[in-house]
Coordinates of N, CA and C in Angstrom, one line a residue:
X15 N 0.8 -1.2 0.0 CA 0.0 0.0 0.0 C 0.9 1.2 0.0
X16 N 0.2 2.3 -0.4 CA 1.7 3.6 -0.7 C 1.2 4.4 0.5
X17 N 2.4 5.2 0.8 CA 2.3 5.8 2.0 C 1.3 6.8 2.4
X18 N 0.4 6.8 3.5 CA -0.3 8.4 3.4 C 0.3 9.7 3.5
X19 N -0.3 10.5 3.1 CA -0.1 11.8 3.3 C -1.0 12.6 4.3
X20 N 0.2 13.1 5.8 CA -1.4 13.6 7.0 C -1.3 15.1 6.1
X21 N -2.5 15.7 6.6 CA -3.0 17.1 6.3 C -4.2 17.4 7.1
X22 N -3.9 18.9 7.4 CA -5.1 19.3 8.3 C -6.3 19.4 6.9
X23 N -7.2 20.0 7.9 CA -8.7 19.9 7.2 C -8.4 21.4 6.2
X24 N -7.5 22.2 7.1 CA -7.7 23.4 6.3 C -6.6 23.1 4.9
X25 N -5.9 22.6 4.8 CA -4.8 21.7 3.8 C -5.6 21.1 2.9
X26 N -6.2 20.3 3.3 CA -7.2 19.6 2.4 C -7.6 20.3 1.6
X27 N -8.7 21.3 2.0 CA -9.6 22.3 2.0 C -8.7 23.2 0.8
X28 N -7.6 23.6 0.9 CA -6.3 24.0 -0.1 C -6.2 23.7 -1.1
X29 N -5.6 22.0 -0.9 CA -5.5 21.2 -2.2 C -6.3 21.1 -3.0
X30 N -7.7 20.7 -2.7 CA -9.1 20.6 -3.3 C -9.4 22.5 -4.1
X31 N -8.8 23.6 -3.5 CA -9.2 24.9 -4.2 C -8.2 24.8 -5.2
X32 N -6.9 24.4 -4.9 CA -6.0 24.8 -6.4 C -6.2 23.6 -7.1
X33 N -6.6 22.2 -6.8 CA -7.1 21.5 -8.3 C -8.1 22.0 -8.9
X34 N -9.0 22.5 -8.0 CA -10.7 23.4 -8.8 C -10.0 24.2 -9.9
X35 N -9.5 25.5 -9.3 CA -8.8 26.6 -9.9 C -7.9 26.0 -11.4
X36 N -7.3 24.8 -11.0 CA -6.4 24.4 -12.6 C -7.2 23.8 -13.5
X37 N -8.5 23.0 -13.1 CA -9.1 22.7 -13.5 C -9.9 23.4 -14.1
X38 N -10.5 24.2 -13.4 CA -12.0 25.3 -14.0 C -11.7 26.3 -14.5
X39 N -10.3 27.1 -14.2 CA -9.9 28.3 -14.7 C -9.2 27.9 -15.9
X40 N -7.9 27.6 -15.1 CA -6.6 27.5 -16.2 C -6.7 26.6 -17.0
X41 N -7.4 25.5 -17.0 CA -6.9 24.8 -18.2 C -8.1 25.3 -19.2
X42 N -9.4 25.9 -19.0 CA -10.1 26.6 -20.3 C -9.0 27.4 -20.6
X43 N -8.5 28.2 -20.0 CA -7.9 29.5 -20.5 C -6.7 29.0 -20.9
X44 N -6.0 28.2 -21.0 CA -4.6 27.4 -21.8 C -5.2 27.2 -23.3
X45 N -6.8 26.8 -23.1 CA -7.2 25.9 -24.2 C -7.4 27.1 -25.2
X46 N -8.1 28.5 -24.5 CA -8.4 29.9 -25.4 C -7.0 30.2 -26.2
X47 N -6.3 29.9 -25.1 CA -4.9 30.5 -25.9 C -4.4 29.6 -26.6
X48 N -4.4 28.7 -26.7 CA -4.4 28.0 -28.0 C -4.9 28.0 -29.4
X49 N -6.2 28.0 -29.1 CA -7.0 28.3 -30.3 C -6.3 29.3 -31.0
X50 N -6.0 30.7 -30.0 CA -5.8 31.7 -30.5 C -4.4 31.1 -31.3
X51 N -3.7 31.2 -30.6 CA -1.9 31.0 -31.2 C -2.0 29.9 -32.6
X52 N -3.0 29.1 -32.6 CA -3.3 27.9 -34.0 C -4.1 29.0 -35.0
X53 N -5.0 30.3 -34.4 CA -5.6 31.2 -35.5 C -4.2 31.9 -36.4
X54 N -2.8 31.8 -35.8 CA -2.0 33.4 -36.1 C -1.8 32.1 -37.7
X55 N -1.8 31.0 -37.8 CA -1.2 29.9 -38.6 C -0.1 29.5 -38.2
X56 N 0.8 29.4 -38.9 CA 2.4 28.3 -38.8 C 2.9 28.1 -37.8
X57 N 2.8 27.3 -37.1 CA 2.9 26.6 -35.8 C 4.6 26.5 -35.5
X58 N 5.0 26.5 -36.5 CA 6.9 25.8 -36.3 C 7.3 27.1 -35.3
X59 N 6.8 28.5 -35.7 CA 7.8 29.2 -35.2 C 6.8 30.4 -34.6
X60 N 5.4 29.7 -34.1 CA 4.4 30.6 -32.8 C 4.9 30.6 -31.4
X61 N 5.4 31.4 -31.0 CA 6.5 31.7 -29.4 C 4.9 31.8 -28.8
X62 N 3.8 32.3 -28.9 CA 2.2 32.1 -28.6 C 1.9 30.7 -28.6
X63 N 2.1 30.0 -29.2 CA 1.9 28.9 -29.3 C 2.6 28.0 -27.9
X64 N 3.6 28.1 -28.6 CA 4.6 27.2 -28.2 C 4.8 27.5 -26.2
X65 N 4.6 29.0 -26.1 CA 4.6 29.4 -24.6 C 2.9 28.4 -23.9
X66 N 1.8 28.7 -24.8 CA 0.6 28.4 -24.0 C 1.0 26.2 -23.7
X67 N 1.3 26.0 -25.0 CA 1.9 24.5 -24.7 C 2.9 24.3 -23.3
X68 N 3.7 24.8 -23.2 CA 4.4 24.8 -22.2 C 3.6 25.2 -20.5
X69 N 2.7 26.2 -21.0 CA 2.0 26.2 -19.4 C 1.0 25.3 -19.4
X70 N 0.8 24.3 -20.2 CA 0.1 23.4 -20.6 C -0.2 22.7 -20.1
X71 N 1.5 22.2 -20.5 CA 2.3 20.7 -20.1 C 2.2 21.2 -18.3
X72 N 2.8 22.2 -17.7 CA 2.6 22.2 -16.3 C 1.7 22.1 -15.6
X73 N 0.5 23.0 -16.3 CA -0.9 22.9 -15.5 C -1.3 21.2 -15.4
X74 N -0.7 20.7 -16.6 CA -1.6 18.9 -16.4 C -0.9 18.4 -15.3
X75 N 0.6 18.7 -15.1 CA 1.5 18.5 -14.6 C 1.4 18.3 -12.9
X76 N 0.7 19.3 -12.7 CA 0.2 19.8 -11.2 C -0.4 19.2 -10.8
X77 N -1.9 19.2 -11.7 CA -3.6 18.4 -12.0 C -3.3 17.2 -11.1
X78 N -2.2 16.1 -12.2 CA -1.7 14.7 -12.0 C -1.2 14.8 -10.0
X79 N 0.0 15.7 -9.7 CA 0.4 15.4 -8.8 C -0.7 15.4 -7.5
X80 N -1.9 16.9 -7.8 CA -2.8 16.8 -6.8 C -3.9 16.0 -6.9
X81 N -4.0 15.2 -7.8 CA -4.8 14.2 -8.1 C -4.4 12.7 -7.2
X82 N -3.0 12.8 -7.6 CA -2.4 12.0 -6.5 C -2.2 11.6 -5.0
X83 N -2.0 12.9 -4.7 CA -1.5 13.0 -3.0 C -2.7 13.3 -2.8
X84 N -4.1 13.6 -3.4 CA -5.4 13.5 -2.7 C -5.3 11.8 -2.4
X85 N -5.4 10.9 -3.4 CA -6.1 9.6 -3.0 C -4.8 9.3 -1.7
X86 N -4.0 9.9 -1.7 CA -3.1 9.4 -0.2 C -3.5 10.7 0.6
X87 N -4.4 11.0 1.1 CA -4.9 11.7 2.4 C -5.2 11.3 3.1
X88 N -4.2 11.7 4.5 CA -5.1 11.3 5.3 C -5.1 12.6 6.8
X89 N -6.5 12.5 7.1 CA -6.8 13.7 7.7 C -5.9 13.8 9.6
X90 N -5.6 14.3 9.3 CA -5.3 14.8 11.0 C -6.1 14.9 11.8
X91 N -6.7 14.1 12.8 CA -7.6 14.5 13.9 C -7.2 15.5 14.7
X92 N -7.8 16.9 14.6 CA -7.4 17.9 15.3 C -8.7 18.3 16.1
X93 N -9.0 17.1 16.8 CA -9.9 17.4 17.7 C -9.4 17.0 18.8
X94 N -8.0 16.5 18.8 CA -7.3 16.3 20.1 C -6.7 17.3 20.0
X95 N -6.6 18.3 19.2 CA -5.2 19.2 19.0 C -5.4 20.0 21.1
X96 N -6.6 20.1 21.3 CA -6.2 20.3 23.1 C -5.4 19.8 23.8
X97 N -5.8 18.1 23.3 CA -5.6 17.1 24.6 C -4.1 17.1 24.5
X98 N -3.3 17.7 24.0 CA -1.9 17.5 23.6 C -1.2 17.2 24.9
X99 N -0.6 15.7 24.8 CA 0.3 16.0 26.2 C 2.0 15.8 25.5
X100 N 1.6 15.3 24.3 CA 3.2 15.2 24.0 C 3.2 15.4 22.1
X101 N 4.5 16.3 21.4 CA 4.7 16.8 20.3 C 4.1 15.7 19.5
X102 N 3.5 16.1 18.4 CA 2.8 15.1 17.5 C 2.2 15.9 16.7
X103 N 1.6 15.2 15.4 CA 1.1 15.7 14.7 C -0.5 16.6 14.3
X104 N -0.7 17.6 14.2 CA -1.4 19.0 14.8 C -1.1 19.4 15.9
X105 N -0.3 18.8 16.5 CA -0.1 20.1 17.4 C 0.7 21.4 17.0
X106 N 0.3 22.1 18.3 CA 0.7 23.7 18.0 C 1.7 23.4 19.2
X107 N 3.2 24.1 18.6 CA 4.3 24.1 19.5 C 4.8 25.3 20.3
X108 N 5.1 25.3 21.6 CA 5.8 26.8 21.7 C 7.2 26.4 22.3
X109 N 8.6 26.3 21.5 CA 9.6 26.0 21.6 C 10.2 27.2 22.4
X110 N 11.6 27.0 22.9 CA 12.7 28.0 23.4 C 14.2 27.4 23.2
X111 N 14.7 27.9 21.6 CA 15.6 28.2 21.4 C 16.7 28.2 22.2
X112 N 17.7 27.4 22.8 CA 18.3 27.6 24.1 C 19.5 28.4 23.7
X113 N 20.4 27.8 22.6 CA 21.4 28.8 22.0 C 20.8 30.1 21.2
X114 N 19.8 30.6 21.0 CA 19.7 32.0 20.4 C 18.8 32.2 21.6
X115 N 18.6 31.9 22.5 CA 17.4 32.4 24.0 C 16.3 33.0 22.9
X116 N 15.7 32.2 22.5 CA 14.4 32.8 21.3 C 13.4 31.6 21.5
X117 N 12.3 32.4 21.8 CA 10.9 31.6 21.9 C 10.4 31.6 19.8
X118 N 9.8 30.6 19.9 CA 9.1 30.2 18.4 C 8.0 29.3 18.7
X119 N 6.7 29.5 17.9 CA 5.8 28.8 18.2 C 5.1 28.5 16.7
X120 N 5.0 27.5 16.8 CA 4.6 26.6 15.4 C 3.6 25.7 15.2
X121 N 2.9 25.0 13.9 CA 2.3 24.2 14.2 C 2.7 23.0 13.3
X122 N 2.5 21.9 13.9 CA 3.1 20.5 13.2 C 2.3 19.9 12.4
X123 N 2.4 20.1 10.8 CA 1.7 19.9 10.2 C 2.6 18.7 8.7
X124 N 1.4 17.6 7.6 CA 2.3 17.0 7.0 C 3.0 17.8 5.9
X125 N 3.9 17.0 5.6 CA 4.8 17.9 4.3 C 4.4 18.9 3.0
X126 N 2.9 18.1 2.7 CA 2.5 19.3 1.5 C 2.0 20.3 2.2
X127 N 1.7 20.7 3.4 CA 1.5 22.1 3.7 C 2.1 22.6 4.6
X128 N 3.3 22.0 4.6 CA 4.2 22.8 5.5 C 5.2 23.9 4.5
X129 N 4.8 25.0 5.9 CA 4.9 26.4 5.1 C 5.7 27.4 6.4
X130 N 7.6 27.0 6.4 CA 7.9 27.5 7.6 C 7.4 29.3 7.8
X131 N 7.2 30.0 6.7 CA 6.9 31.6 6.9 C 6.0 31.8 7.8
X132 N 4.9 30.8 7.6 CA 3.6 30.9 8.2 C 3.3 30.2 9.4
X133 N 4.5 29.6 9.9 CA 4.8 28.6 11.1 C 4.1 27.3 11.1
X134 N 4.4 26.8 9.9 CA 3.7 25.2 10.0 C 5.0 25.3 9.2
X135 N 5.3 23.8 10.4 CA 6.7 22.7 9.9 C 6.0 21.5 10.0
X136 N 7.1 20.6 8.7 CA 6.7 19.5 8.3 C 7.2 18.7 9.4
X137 N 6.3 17.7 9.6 CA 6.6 16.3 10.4 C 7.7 15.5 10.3
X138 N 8.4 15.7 9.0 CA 9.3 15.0 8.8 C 10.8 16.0 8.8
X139 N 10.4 17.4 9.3 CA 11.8 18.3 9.7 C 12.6 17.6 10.6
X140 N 13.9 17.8 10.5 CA 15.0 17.8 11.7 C 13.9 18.0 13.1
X141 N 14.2 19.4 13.2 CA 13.6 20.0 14.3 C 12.2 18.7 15.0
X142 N 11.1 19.4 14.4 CA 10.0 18.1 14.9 C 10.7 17.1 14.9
X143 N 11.0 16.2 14.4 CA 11.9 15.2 14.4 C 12.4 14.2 15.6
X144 N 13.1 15.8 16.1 CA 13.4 15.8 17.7 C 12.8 16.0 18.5
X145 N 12.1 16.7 18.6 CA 10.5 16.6 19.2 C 9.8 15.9 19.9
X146 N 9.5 14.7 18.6 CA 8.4 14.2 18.8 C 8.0 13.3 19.5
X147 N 7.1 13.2 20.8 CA 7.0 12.7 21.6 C 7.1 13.0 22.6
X148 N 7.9 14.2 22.9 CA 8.5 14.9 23.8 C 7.1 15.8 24.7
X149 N 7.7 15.6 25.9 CA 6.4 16.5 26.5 C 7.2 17.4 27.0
X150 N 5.6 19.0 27.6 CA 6.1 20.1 27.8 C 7.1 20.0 29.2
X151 N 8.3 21.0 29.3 CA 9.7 20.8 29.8 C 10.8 20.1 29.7
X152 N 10.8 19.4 28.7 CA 11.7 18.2 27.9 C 12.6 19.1 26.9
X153 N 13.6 18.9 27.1 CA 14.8 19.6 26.4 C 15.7 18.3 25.1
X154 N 15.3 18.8 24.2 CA 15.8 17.8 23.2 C 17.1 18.6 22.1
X155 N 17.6 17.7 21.6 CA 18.6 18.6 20.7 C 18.2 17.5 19.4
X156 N 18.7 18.7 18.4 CA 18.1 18.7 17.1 C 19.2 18.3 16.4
X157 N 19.7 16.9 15.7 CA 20.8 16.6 14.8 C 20.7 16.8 13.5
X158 N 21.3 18.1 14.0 CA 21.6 18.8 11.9 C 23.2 18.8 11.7
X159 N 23.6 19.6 11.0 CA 25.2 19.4 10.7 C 25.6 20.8 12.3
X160 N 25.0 21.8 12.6 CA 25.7 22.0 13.8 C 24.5 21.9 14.4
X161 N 24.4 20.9 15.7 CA 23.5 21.0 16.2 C 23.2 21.6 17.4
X162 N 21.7 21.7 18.0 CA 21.7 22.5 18.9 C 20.1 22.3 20.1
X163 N 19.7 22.7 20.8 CA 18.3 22.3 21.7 C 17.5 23.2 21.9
X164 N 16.6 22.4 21.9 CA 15.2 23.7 22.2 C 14.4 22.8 23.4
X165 N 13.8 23.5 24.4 CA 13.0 23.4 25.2 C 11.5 23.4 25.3
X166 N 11.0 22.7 25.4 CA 9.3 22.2 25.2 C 8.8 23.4 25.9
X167 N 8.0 24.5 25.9 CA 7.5 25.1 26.5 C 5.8 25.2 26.6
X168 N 5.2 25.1 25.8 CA 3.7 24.5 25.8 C 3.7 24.1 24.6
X169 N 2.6 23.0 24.7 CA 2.0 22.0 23.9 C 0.4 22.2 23.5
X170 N -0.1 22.6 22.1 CA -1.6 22.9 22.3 C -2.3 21.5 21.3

Protein backbone atom coordinates (compact mmCIF):
# COMPACT_ATOMS: atom_id res chain seq x y z
CA UNK A 1 0.00 0.00 0.00
CA UNK A 2 1.69 3.60 -0.67
CA UNK A 3 2.34 5.83 2.00
CA UNK A 4 -0.29 8.41 3.43
CA UNK A 5 -0.09 11.82 3.28
CA UNK A 6 -1.37 13.56 7.04
CA UNK A 7 -2.96 17.10 6.34
CA UNK A 8 -5.14 19.33 8.33
CA UNK A 9 -8.72 19.92 7.21
CA UNK A 10 -7.69 23.41 6.29
CA UNK A 11 -4.76 21.67 3.84
CA UNK A 12 -7.18 19.62 2.36
CA UNK A 13 -9.56 22.27 2.04
CA UNK A 14 -6.27 23.96 -0.15
CA UNK A 15 -5.46 21.23 -2.20
CA UNK A 16 -9.13 20.63 -3.28
CA UNK A 17 -9.15 24.94 -4.21
CA UNK A 18 -5.98 24.81 -6.41
CA UNK A 19 -7.12 21.48 -8.30
CA UNK A 20 -10.74 23.40 -8.85
CA UNK A 21 -8.80 26.57 -9.87
CA UNK A 22 -6.42 24.40 -12.61
CA UNK A 23 -9.12 22.72 -13.52
CA UNK A 24 -11.96 25.29 -13.97
CA UNK A 25 -9.87 28.31 -14.66
CA UNK A 26 -6.60 27.54 -16.16
CA UNK A 27 -6.91 24.76 -18.24
CA UNK A 28 -10.08 26.62 -20.32
CA UNK A 29 -7.94 29.55 -20.46
CA UNK A 30 -4.58 27.44 -21.76
CA UNK A 31 -7.18 25.95 -24.18
CA UNK A 32 -8.38 29.89 -25.44
CA UNK A 33 -4.85 30.47 -25.88
CA UNK A 34 -4.39 27.97 -28.01
CA UNK A 35 -6.98 28.30 -30.32
CA UNK A 36 -5.78 31.73 -30.49
CA UNK A 37 -1.87 30.95 -31.19
CA UNK A 38 -3.33 27.87 -34.01
CA UNK A 39 -5.62 31.23 -35.48
CA UNK A 40 -2.04 33.41 -36.15
CA UNK A 41 -1.20 29.85 -38.63
CA UNK A 42 2.37 28.32 -38.76
CA UNK A 43 2.91 26.63 -35.85
CA UNK A 44 6.90 25.81 -36.29
CA UNK A 45 7.76 29.23 -35.17
CA UNK A 46 4.37 30.65 -32.78
CA UNK A 47 6.48 31.75 -29.41
CA UNK A 48 2.21 32.05 -28.56
CA UNK A 49 1.89 28.88 -29.30
CA UNK A 50 4.60 27.19 -28.17
CA UNK A 51 4.57 29.36 -24.63
CA UNK A 52 0.56 28.42 -23.97
CA UNK A 53 1.90 24.46 -24.69
CA UNK A 54 4.45 24.80 -22.16
CA UNK A 55 1.99 26.20 -19.42
CA UNK A 56 0.09 23.38 -20.57
CA UNK A 57 2.33 20.70 -20.05
CA UNK A 58 2.56 22.20 -16.33
CA UNK A 59 -0.86 22.88 -15.47
CA UNK A 60 -1.56 18.86 -16.38
CA UNK A 61 1.52 18.52 -14.64
CA UNK A 62 0.22 19.79 -11.24
CA UNK A 63 -3.59 18.38 -12.02
CA UNK A 64 -1.65 14.69 -12.02
CA UNK A 65 0.40 15.44 -8.85
CA UNK A 66 -2.81 16.79 -6.83
CA UNK A 67 -4.80 14.20 -8.06
CA UNK A 68 -2.40 12.03 -6.52
CA UNK A 69 -1.52 13.01 -3.00
CA UNK A 70 -5.39 13.50 -2.71
CA UNK A 71 -6.10 9.65 -3.04
CA UNK A 72 -3.10 9.45 -0.24
CA UNK A 73 -4.92 11.67 2.38
CA UNK A 74 -5.08 11.26 5.32
CA UNK A 75 -6.83 13.72 7.69
CA UNK A 76 -5.29 14.81 10.95
CA UNK A 77 -7.60 14.52 13.88
CA UNK A 78 -7.41 17.94 15.30
CA UNK A 79 -9.85 17.39 17.72
CA UNK A 80 -7.27 16.33 20.09
CA UNK A 81 -5.23 19.15 19.00
CA UNK A 82 -6.23 20.35 23.11
CA UNK A 83 -5.61 17.07 24.58
CA UNK A 84 -1.86 17.47 23.60
CA UNK A 85 0.25 16.01 26.24
CA UNK A 86 3.16 15.16 24.03
CA UNK A 87 4.65 16.84 20.33
CA UNK A 88 2.79 15.05 17.52
CA UNK A 89 1.11 15.68 14.66
CA UNK A 90 -1.41 19.02 14.80
CA UNK A 91 -0.10 20.14 17.38
CA UNK A 92 0.67 23.66 18.01
CA UNK A 93 4.31 24.14 19.50
CA UNK A 94 5.76 26.76 21.66
CA UNK A 95 9.59 25.99 21.60
CA UNK A 96 12.69 27.98 23.41
CA UNK A 97 15.63 28.16 21.39
CA UNK A 98 18.28 27.64 24.12
CA UNK A 99 21.40 28.84 22.05
CA UNK A 100 19.69 31.99 20.35
CA UNK A 101 17.43 32.41 23.99
CA UNK A 102 14.37 32.82 21.29
CA UNK A 103 10.86 31.57 21.86
CA UNK A 104 9.10 30.22 18.40
CA UNK A 105 5.80 28.81 18.17
CA UNK A 106 4.57 26.65 15.36
CA UNK A 107 2.29 24.18 14.23
CA UNK A 108 3.07 20.46 13.19
CA UNK A 109 1.71 19.90 10.19
CA UNK A 110 2.28 16.97 7.03
CA UNK A 111 4.76 17.91 4.26
CA UNK A 112 2.45 19.29 1.49
CA UNK A 113 1.53 22.08 3.74
CA UNK A 114 4.24 22.82 5.47
CA UNK A 115 4.93 26.38 5.10
CA UNK A 116 7.87 27.47 7.59
CA UNK A 117 6.89 31.60 6.90
CA UNK A 118 3.56 30.92 8.20
CA UNK A 119 4.85 28.64 11.07
CA UNK A 120 3.74 25.15 10.05
CA UNK A 121 6.66 22.69 9.89
CA UNK A 122 6.75 19.55 8.30
CA UNK A 123 6.64 16.26 10.41
CA UNK A 124 9.33 15.03 8.84
CA UNK A 125 11.81 18.35 9.69
CA UNK A 126 15.00 17.77 11.70
CA UNK A 127 13.59 20.03 14.27
CA UNK A 128 10.01 18.13 14.88
CA UNK A 129 11.89 15.18 14.43
CA UNK A 130 13.45 15.83 17.72
CA UNK A 131 10.48 16.61 19.17
CA UNK A 132 8.41 14.16 18.81
CA UNK A 133 7.00 12.69 21.59
CA UNK A 134 8.51 14.94 23.80
CA UNK A 135 6.39 16.46 26.49
CA UNK A 136 6.12 20.07 27.83
CA UNK A 137 9.70 20.77 29.78
CA UNK A 138 11.67 18.16 27.86
CA UNK A 139 14.77 19.57 26.44
CA UNK A 140 15.84 17.84 23.17
CA UNK A 141 18.58 18.56 20.69
CA UNK A 142 18.06 18.67 17.05
CA UNK A 143 20.78 16.57 14.82
CA UNK A 144 21.64 18.83 11.93
CA UNK A 145 25.17 19.43 10.70
CA UNK A 146 25.67 22.03 13.76
CA UNK A 147 23.49 20.96 16.21
CA UNK A 148 21.65 22.53 18.91
CA UNK A 149 18.31 22.30 21.71
CA UNK A 150 15.18 23.71 22.25
CA UNK A 151 13.01 23.41 25.22
CA UNK A 152 9.30 22.23 25.24
CA UNK A 153 7.46 25.09 26.49
CA UNK A 154 3.74 24.46 25.76
CA UNK A 155 1.99 21.99 23.86
CA UNK A 156 -1.59 22.93 22.28
Amino acid sequence: MSERIPVTQAGLDELNRELRQLIEVERPDIIEDLKAARAQGDLSENADYDTARDRQARVEARIRELEATLMKVELIDESKKTKHKNVGLGATVKIMDLEMDEEMTFSIVGSVEADPDKGKLSNVSPLVQAMLEAKIGDTVEVNVEEPYKVKILDIK
